[in-house]
Every structure is written in C-alpha cells, then in structure tokens.
Short mmCIF file of C-alpha atoms and ligand atoms in Angstrom, two decimals:
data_model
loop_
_atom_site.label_atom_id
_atom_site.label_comp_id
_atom_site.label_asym_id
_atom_site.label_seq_id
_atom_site.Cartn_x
_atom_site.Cartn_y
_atom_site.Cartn_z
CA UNK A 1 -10.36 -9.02 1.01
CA UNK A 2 -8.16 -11.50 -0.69
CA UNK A 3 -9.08 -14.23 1.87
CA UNK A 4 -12.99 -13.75 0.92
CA UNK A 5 -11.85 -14.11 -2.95
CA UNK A 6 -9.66 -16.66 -2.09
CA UNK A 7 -12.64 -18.64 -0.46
CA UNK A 8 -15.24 -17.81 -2.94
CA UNK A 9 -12.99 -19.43 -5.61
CA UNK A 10 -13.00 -22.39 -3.61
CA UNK A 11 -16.37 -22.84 -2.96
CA UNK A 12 -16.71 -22.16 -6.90
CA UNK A 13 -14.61 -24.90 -8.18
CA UNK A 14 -15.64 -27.33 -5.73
CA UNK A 15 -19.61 -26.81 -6.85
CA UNK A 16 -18.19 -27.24 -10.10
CA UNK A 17 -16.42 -30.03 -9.17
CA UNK A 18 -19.06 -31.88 -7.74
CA UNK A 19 -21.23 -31.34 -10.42
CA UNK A 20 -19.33 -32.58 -12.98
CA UNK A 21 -19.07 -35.93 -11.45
CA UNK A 22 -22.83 -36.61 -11.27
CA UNK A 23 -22.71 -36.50 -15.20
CA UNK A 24 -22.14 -38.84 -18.18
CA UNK A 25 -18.95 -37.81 -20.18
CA UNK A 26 -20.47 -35.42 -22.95
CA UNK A 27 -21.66 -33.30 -20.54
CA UNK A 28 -18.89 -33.44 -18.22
CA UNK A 29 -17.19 -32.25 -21.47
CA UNK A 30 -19.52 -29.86 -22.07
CA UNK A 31 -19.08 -28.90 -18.12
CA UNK A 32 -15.45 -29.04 -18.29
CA UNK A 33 -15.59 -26.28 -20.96
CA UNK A 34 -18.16 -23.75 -19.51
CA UNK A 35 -15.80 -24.46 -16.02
CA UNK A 36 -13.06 -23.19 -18.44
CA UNK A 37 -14.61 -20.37 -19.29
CA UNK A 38 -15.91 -19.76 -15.67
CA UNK A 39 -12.21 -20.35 -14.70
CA UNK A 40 -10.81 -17.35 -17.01
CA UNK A 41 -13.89 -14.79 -16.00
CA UNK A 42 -12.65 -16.11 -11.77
CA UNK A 43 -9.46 -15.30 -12.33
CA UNK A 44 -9.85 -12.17 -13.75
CA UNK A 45 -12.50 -11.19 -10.89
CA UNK A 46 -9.49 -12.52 -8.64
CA UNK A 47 -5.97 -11.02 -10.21
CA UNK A 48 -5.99 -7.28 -11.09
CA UNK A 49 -5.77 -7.04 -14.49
CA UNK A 50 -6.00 -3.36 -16.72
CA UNK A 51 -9.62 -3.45 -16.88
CA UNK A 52 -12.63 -1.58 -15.77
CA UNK A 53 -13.29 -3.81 -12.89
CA UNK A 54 -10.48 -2.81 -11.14
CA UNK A 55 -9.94 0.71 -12.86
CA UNK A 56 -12.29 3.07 -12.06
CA UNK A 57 -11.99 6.63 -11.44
CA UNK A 58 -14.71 7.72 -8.59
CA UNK A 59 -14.60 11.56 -9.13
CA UNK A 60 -16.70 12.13 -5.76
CA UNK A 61 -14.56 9.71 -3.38
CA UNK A 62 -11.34 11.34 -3.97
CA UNK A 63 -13.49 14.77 -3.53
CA UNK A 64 -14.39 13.76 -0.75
CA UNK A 65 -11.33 11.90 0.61
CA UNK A 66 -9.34 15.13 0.44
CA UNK A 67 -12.11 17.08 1.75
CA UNK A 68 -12.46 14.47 5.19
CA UNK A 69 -8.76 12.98 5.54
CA UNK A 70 -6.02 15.87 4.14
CA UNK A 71 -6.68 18.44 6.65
CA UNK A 72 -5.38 22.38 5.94
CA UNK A 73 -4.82 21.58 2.21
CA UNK A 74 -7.33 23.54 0.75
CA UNK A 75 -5.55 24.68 -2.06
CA UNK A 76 -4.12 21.31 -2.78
CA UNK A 77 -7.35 19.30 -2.43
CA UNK A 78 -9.34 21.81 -4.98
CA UNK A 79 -6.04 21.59 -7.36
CA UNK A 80 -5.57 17.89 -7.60
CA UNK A 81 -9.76 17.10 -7.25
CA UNK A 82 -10.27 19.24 -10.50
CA UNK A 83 -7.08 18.02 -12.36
CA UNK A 84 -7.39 14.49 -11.70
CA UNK A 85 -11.41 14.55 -12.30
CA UNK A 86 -10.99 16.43 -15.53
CA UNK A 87 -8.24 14.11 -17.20
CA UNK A 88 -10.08 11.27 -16.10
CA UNK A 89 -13.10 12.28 -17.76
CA UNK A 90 -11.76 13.01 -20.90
CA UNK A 91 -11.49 9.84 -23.37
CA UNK A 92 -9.16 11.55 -24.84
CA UNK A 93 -6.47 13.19 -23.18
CA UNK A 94 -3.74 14.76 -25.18
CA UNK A 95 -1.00 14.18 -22.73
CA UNK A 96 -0.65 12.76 -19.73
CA UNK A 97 -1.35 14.53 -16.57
CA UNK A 98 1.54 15.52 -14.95
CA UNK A 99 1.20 17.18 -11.23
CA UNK A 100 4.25 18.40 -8.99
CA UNK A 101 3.42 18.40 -5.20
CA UNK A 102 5.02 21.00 -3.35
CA UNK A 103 6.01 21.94 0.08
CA UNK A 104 7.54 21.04 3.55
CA UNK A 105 8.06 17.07 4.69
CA UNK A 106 4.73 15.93 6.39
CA UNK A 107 2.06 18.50 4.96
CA UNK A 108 0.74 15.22 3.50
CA UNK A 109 2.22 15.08 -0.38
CA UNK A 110 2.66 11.08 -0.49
CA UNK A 111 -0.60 10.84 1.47
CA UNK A 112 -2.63 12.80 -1.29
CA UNK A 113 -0.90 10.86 -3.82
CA UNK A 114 -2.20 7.88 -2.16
CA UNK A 115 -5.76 8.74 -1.94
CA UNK A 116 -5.49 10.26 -5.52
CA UNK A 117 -4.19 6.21 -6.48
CA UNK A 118 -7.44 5.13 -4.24
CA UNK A 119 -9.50 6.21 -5.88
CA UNK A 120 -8.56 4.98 -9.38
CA UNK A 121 -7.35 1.32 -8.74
CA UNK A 122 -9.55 -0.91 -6.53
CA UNK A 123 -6.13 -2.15 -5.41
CA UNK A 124 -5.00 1.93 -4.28
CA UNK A 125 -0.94 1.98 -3.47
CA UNK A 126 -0.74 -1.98 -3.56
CA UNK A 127 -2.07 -1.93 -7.37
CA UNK A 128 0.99 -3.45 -10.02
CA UNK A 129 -0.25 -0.32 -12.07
CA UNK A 130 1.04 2.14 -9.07
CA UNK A 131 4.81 2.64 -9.30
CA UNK A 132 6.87 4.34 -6.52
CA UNK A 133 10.46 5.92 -7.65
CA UNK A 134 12.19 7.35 -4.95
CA UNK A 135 15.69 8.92 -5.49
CA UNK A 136 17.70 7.13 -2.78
CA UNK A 137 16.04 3.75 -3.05
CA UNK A 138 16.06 3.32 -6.53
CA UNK A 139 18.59 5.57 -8.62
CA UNK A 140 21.51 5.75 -5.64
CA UNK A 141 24.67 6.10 -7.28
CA UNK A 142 25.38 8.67 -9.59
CA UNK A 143 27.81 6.47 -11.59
CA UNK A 144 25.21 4.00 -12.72
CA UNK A 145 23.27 7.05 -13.92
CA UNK A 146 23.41 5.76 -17.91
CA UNK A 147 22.22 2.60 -16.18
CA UNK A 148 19.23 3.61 -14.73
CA UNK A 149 18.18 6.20 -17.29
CA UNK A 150 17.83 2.47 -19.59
CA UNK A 151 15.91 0.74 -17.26
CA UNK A 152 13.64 3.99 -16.09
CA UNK A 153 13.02 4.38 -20.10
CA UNK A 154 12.38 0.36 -20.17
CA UNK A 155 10.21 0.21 -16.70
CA UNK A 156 7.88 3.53 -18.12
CA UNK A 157 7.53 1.86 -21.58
CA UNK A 158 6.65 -1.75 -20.57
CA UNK A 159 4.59 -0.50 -17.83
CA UNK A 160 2.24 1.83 -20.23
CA UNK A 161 2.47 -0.61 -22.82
CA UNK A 162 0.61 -3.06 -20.79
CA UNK A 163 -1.37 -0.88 -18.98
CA UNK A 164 -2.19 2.71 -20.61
CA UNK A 165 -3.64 3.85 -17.10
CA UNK A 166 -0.32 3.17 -15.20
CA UNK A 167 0.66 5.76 -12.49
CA UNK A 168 4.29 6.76 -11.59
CA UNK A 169 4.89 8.27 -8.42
CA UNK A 170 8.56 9.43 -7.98
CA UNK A 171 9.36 10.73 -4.55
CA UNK A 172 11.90 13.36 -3.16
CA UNK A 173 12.26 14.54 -6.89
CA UNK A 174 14.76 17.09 -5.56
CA UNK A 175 17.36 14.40 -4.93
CA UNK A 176 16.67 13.19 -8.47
CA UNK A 177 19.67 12.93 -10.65
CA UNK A 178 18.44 16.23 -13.72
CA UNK A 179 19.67 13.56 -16.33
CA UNK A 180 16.87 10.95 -14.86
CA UNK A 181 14.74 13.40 -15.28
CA UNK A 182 15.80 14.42 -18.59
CA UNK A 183 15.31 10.52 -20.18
CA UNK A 184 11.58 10.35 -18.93
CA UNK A 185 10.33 14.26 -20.73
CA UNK A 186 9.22 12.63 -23.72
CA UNK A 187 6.78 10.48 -22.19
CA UNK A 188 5.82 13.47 -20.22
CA UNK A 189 4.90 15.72 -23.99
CA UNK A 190 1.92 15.44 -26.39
CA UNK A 191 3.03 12.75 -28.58
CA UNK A 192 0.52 10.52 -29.65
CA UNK A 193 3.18 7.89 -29.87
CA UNK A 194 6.23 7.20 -29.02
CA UNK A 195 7.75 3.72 -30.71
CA UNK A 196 4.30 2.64 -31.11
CA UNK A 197 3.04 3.58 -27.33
CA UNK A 198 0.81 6.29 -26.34
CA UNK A 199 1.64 7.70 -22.73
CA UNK A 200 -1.75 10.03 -22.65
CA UNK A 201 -3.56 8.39 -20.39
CA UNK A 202 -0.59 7.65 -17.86
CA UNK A 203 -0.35 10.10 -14.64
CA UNK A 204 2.69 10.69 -13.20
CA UNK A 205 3.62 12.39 -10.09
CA UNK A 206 6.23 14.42 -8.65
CA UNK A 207 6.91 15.12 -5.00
CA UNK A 208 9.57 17.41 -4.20
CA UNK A 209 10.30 19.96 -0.79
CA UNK A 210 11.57 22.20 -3.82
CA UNK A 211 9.90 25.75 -3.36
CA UNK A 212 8.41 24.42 0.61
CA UNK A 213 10.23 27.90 2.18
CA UNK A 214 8.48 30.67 -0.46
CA UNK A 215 4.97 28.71 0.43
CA UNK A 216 6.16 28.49 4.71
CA UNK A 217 6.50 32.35 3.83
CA UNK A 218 3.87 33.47 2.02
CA UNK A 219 1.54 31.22 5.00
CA UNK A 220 2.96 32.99 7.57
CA UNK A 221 2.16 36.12 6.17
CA UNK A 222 -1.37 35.74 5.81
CA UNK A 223 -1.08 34.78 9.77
CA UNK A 224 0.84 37.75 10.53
CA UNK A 225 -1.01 40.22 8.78
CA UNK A 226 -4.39 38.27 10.61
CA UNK A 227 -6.12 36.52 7.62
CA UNK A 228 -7.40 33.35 7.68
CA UNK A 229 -4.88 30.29 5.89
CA UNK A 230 -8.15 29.80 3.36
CA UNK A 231 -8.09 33.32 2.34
CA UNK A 232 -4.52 32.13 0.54
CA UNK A 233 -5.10 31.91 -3.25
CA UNK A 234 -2.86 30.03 -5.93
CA UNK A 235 -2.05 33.41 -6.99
CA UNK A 236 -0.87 34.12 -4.10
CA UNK A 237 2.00 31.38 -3.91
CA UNK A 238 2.12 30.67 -7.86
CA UNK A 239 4.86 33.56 -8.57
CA UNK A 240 6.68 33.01 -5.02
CA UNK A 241 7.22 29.07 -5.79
CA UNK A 242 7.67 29.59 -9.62
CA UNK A 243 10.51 31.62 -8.67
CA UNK A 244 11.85 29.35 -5.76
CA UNK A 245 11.95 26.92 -7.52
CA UNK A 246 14.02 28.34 -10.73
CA UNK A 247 16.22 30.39 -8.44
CA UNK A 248 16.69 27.04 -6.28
CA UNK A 249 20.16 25.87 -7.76
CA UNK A 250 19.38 21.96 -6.46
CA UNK A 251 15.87 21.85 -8.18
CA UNK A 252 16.42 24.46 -10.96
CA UNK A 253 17.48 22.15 -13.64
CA UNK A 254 15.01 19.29 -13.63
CA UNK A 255 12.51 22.13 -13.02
CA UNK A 256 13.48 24.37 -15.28
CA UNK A 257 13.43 21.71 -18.28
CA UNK A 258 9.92 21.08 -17.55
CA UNK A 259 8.30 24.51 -16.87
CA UNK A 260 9.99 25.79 -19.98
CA UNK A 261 8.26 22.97 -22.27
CA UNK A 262 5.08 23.53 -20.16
CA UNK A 263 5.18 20.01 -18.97
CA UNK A 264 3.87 20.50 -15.65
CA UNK A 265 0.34 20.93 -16.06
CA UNK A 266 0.00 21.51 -12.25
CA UNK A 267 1.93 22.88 -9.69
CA UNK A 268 0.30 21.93 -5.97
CA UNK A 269 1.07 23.90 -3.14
CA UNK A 270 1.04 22.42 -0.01
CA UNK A 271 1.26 24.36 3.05
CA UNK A 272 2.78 24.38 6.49
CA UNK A 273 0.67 22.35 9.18
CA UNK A 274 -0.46 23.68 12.67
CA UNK A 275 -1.49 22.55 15.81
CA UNK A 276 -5.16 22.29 14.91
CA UNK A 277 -4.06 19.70 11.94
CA UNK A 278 -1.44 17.99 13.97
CA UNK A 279 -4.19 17.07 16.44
CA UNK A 280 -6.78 16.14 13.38
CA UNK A 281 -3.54 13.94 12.38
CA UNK A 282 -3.42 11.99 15.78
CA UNK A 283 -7.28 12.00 15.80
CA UNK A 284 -7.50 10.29 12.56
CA UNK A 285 -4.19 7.99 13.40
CA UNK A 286 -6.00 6.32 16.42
CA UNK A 287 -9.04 6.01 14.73
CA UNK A 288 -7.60 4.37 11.71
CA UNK A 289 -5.57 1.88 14.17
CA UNK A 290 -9.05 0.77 15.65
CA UNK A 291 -8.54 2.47 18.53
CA UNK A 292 -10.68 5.09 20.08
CA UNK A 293 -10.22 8.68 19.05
CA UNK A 294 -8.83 10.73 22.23
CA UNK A 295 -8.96 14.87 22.55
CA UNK A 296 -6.49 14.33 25.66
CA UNK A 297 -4.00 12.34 23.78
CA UNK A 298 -4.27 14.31 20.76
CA UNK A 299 -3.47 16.98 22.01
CA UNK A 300 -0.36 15.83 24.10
CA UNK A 301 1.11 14.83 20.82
CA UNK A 302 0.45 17.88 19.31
CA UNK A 303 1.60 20.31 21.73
CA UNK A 304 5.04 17.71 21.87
CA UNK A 305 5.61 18.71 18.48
CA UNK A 306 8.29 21.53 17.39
CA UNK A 307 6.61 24.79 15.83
CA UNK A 308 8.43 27.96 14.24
CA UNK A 309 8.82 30.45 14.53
CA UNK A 310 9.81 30.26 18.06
CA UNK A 311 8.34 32.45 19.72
CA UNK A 312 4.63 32.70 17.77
CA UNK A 313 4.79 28.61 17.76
CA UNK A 314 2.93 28.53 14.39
CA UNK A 315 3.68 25.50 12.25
CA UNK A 316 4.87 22.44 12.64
CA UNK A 317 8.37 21.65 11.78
CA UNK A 318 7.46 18.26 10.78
CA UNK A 319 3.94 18.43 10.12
CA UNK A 320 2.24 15.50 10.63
CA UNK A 321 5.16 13.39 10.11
CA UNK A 322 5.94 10.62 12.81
CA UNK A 323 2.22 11.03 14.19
CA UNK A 324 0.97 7.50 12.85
CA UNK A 325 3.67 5.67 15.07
CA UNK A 326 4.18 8.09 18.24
CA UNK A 327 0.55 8.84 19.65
CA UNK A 328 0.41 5.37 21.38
CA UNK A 329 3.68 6.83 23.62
CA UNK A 330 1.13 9.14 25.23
CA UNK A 331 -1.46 6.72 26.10
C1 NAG B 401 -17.27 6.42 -4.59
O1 NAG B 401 -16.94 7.01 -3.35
C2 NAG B 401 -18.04 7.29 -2.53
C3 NAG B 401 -17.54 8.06 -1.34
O2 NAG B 401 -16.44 7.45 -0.73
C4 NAG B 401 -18.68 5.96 -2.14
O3 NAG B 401 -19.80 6.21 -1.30
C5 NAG B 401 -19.12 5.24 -3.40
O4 NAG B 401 -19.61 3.97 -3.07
C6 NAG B 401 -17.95 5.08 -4.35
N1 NAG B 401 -18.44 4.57 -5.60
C7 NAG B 401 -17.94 3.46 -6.14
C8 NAG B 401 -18.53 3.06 -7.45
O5 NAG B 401 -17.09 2.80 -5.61
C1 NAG B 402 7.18 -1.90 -14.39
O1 NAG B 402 7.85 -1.14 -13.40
C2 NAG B 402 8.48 -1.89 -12.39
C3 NAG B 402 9.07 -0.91 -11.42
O2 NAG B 402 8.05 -0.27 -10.71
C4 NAG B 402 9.52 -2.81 -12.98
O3 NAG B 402 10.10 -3.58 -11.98
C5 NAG B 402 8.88 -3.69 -14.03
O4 NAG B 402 9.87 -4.45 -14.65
C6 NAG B 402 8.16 -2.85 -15.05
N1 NAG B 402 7.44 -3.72 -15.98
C7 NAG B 402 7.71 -3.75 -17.26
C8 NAG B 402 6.85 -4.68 -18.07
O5 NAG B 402 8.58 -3.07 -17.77
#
C-alpha cells in the first residue's frame, strides 16, 4: 500500500517534471505553482492527516467484521456495533464514547478494539490517531506516578487537540495505577471544553479481565442448565459483573470512580471461548497467514488446548490466545 503511493508520487512528479521543461519560463512559473499546489493535495493523499480521506466511519464493515471474524461474541459484537455506529453518526456527541471490554485473556478484547479502529481510520491500529496505553509498558513504576499522570494529561490533550477523532486504547486497565485513572475522568465527562479543547468526539477504550469470573459463571450456567450461549442476555451478566467488579478490591477504585459519575457509557461482556471458536480461531489464523485453511489441523490445536472445568472440558483457559503463532507446530 505505501509502496503503490510511494510509486504513484513518483511517476507524478516526474510527468510534472518533464513537462515543465518543454516550456518557456512564465509558464514553467505558472507550472511550478499548480505543481505546488498538486504537491500539497499528494501529500495529503500520501501522509494521514485528520481528514475525511482517511477518517471514515463504515457502520456496515465493522458490522460485519464482528459478525465474520469475532466468533462467540454475540453480546459484544451487537454492544460495540450499536455504540460505536450511533456516536459516530451523531455530529454532535455530548461526550465521548467511552466502552470497557470485559472478560477472560483471549476472548478477543484487543482484537475487537482493533477492528472497531479498522473501521474508522484507513490506517486501522497503525493510524498516529490510535493510541495504545498499556499498564506495564507505559506507566511501570508507581513512584513516577505524578510523572506520568503530567504527561498522560499532556499526550490526551495534544493528541485531541490536533485530532478531535483520536482513539485511546489503554490495555490491562486492572493493573492501572486508580490515580492514572483519576487524572484522565475529566476528559472522559460532558464538558464542552476543557482549556479550550473539546474531547466529544474522542473514543477511548478500556480493556480489563476485571469482572472475567462472574461472566465464566454466569456462561457456564446457561451450559449447565442446557441453553444455548446466545440465549445469554446483557441482563443476564449486567448485575453479576456490576457487582464483580465493585466488590473486586484490585479494580474497585478506578471502577468505582467511573460507574458512580456514569462515565462508562458501555460495559462489554465478553465471554469464555470453546472448542468450536478455538478451531474458528486456527481456521481463520491459517487463512490470514496465506496458508490453506485445515479441519485436521484445526482441530489438533484445539483439542491441545486446556478447558475447565475439568471434567466437562468446556472453555478454554486461554481462549484463543497463542493460536496465531502455534497452529504451524501441528502441520
Ligand atoms: C465498508 O465495508 C464493506 C464491508 O467490508 C465494504 O464492502 C465497503 O467497501 C466498505 N466501504 C467503504 C467506503 O470503504
Ligand atoms: C500523542 O500521544 C503519544 C502517545 O501515544 C505521544 O507520544 C505524543 O507525544 C502525543 N502527541 C501530542 C501532540 O501530545
């Protein structure tokens, strides 16, 4: 993709080029100046830049991209389709949307994040107007906490002030330090400003495991008791997690702080994987490595990974974690 702009602006400026040597000088002038003007209209067609050429929210991609590629996420993929679709349609927003993605490592939270960042930004995770926070990486040590809460403050502002549609991602949000947390609510709230920025049309994203054990129980009761994982509603996990997640001493505080101000305005379930997914996982993995989708090998992962409970073998510890790099062991 960049290669083919690359070489289109090449072949551009060399046309140019050689026209403006078969000329007299007023018109190479004259040349020189449209090439300026071609040059500025290139380079924006070249470098993402906070426009509608390289924003645009497609409403039935992401539909379908959750529908196709996150498999057993009902819940989730009707959750963040509707939320996403209906604060990108509104030219107004009067906050910005705020989801928190829920559940066990592997049921495919980063992954719906990414196709969620897909299909705004031509550029998807690799867009400057993406930004990835993750606890460990970023905010380590809990001395430098003053430190960071400055620059996270600094990074948010500068980032929405050049580009309202900017998207934060912050990962393992369970790990987070509560006073990180803390410094970023007000860009969270429904200010119109906030020292001369508006955050409404910002999205931010939280990814925590925070609340994963009330959804693992509330799936495997629906198995037990025979009904099909569809047949679970939002009301069915919505007071279960709500609770988890207060009573949940590690997560409490940051959560607490933002349920109480109502600054979630989603909370996205995501539940335990089984086999059948696992083996949709190594499925699509082959196929998007360019290499030929196989039920035999698919199904040797799958049955390698661990399941709980023991004996019933019903989910997968790790979901579909790990699947992307192992299913060429069992070629
Ligand atoms: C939106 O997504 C659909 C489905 O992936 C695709 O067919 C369509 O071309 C996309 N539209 C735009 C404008 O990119
Ligand atoms: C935007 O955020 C990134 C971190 O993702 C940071 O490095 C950068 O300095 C920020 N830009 C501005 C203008 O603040």
């Amino acid at each position: 993709m960049k290669a083919a702009r690359a070489c289109l602006w090449l072949h551009i400026l060399s046309t140019v080029a050689s026209l403006v040597g078969a000329f007299d000088p007023i018109t190479t002038s004259i040349m020189f100046g449209i090439g300026a003007a071609l040059s500025r209209t290139i380079y924006n067609y070249l470098h993402e830049s906070c426009d509608h050429k390289w924003i645009a929210f497609n409403s039935t991609g992401l539909e379908e991209d959750l529908r196709n590629k996150l498999f057993g996420q009902h819940l989730a993929s009707h959750i963040i389709s509707k939320a996403v679709s209906g604060f990108m349609n509104n030219d107004n927003p009067k906050k910005p949307l705020v989801l928190s993605l829920h559940g066990w490592t592997g049921t495919g939270k980063n992954f719906a994040s990414a196709l969620i960042a897909e299909n705004i930004y031509k550029e998807g995770m690799d867009s400057q107007f993406v930004h990835v926070f993750t606890a460990e990486l970023h905010f380590p040590h809990v001395g430098q906490m003053d430190t960071y809460k400055t620059q996270l403050q600094q990074w948010i502002k500068g980032n929405v002030s050049s580009c309202a549609h900017s998207m934060f991602i912050f990962d393992e949000m369970d790990k987070m330090h509560p006073g990180l947390i803390d410094s970023i609510k007000p860009y969270l709230d429904y200010y119109e400003k906030i020292d001369g920025v508006s955050y409404r049309k910002a999205i931010f994203i939280f990814l925590s495991n925070a609340g994963g054990e009330s959804i693992v129980e509330t799936a495997l009761d629906f198995w037990k008791a025979g009904k099909s994982r569809e047949e679970i509603e939002l009301k069915d996990l919505e007071t279960p997690l709500a609770l988890s997640v207060f009573n949940n001493k590690r997560s409490g505080l940051w959560h607490t702080s933002l349920i109480d101000k109502n600054l979630v305005d989603f909370f996205v379930p995501f539940l335990p994987l089984e086999y059948k997914h696992v083996l949709q996982c190594a499925l699509a993995a082959m196929q998007a490595q360019g290499a030929k989708p196989d039920a035999g090998v698919a199904d040797k992962v799958a049955q390698d990974m661990l399941y709980f409970p023991k004996a019933e073998r019903v989910f997968s510890v790790k979901g579909c974690k790990t699947i992307e790099s192992k299913w060429e062991y069992y070629t």
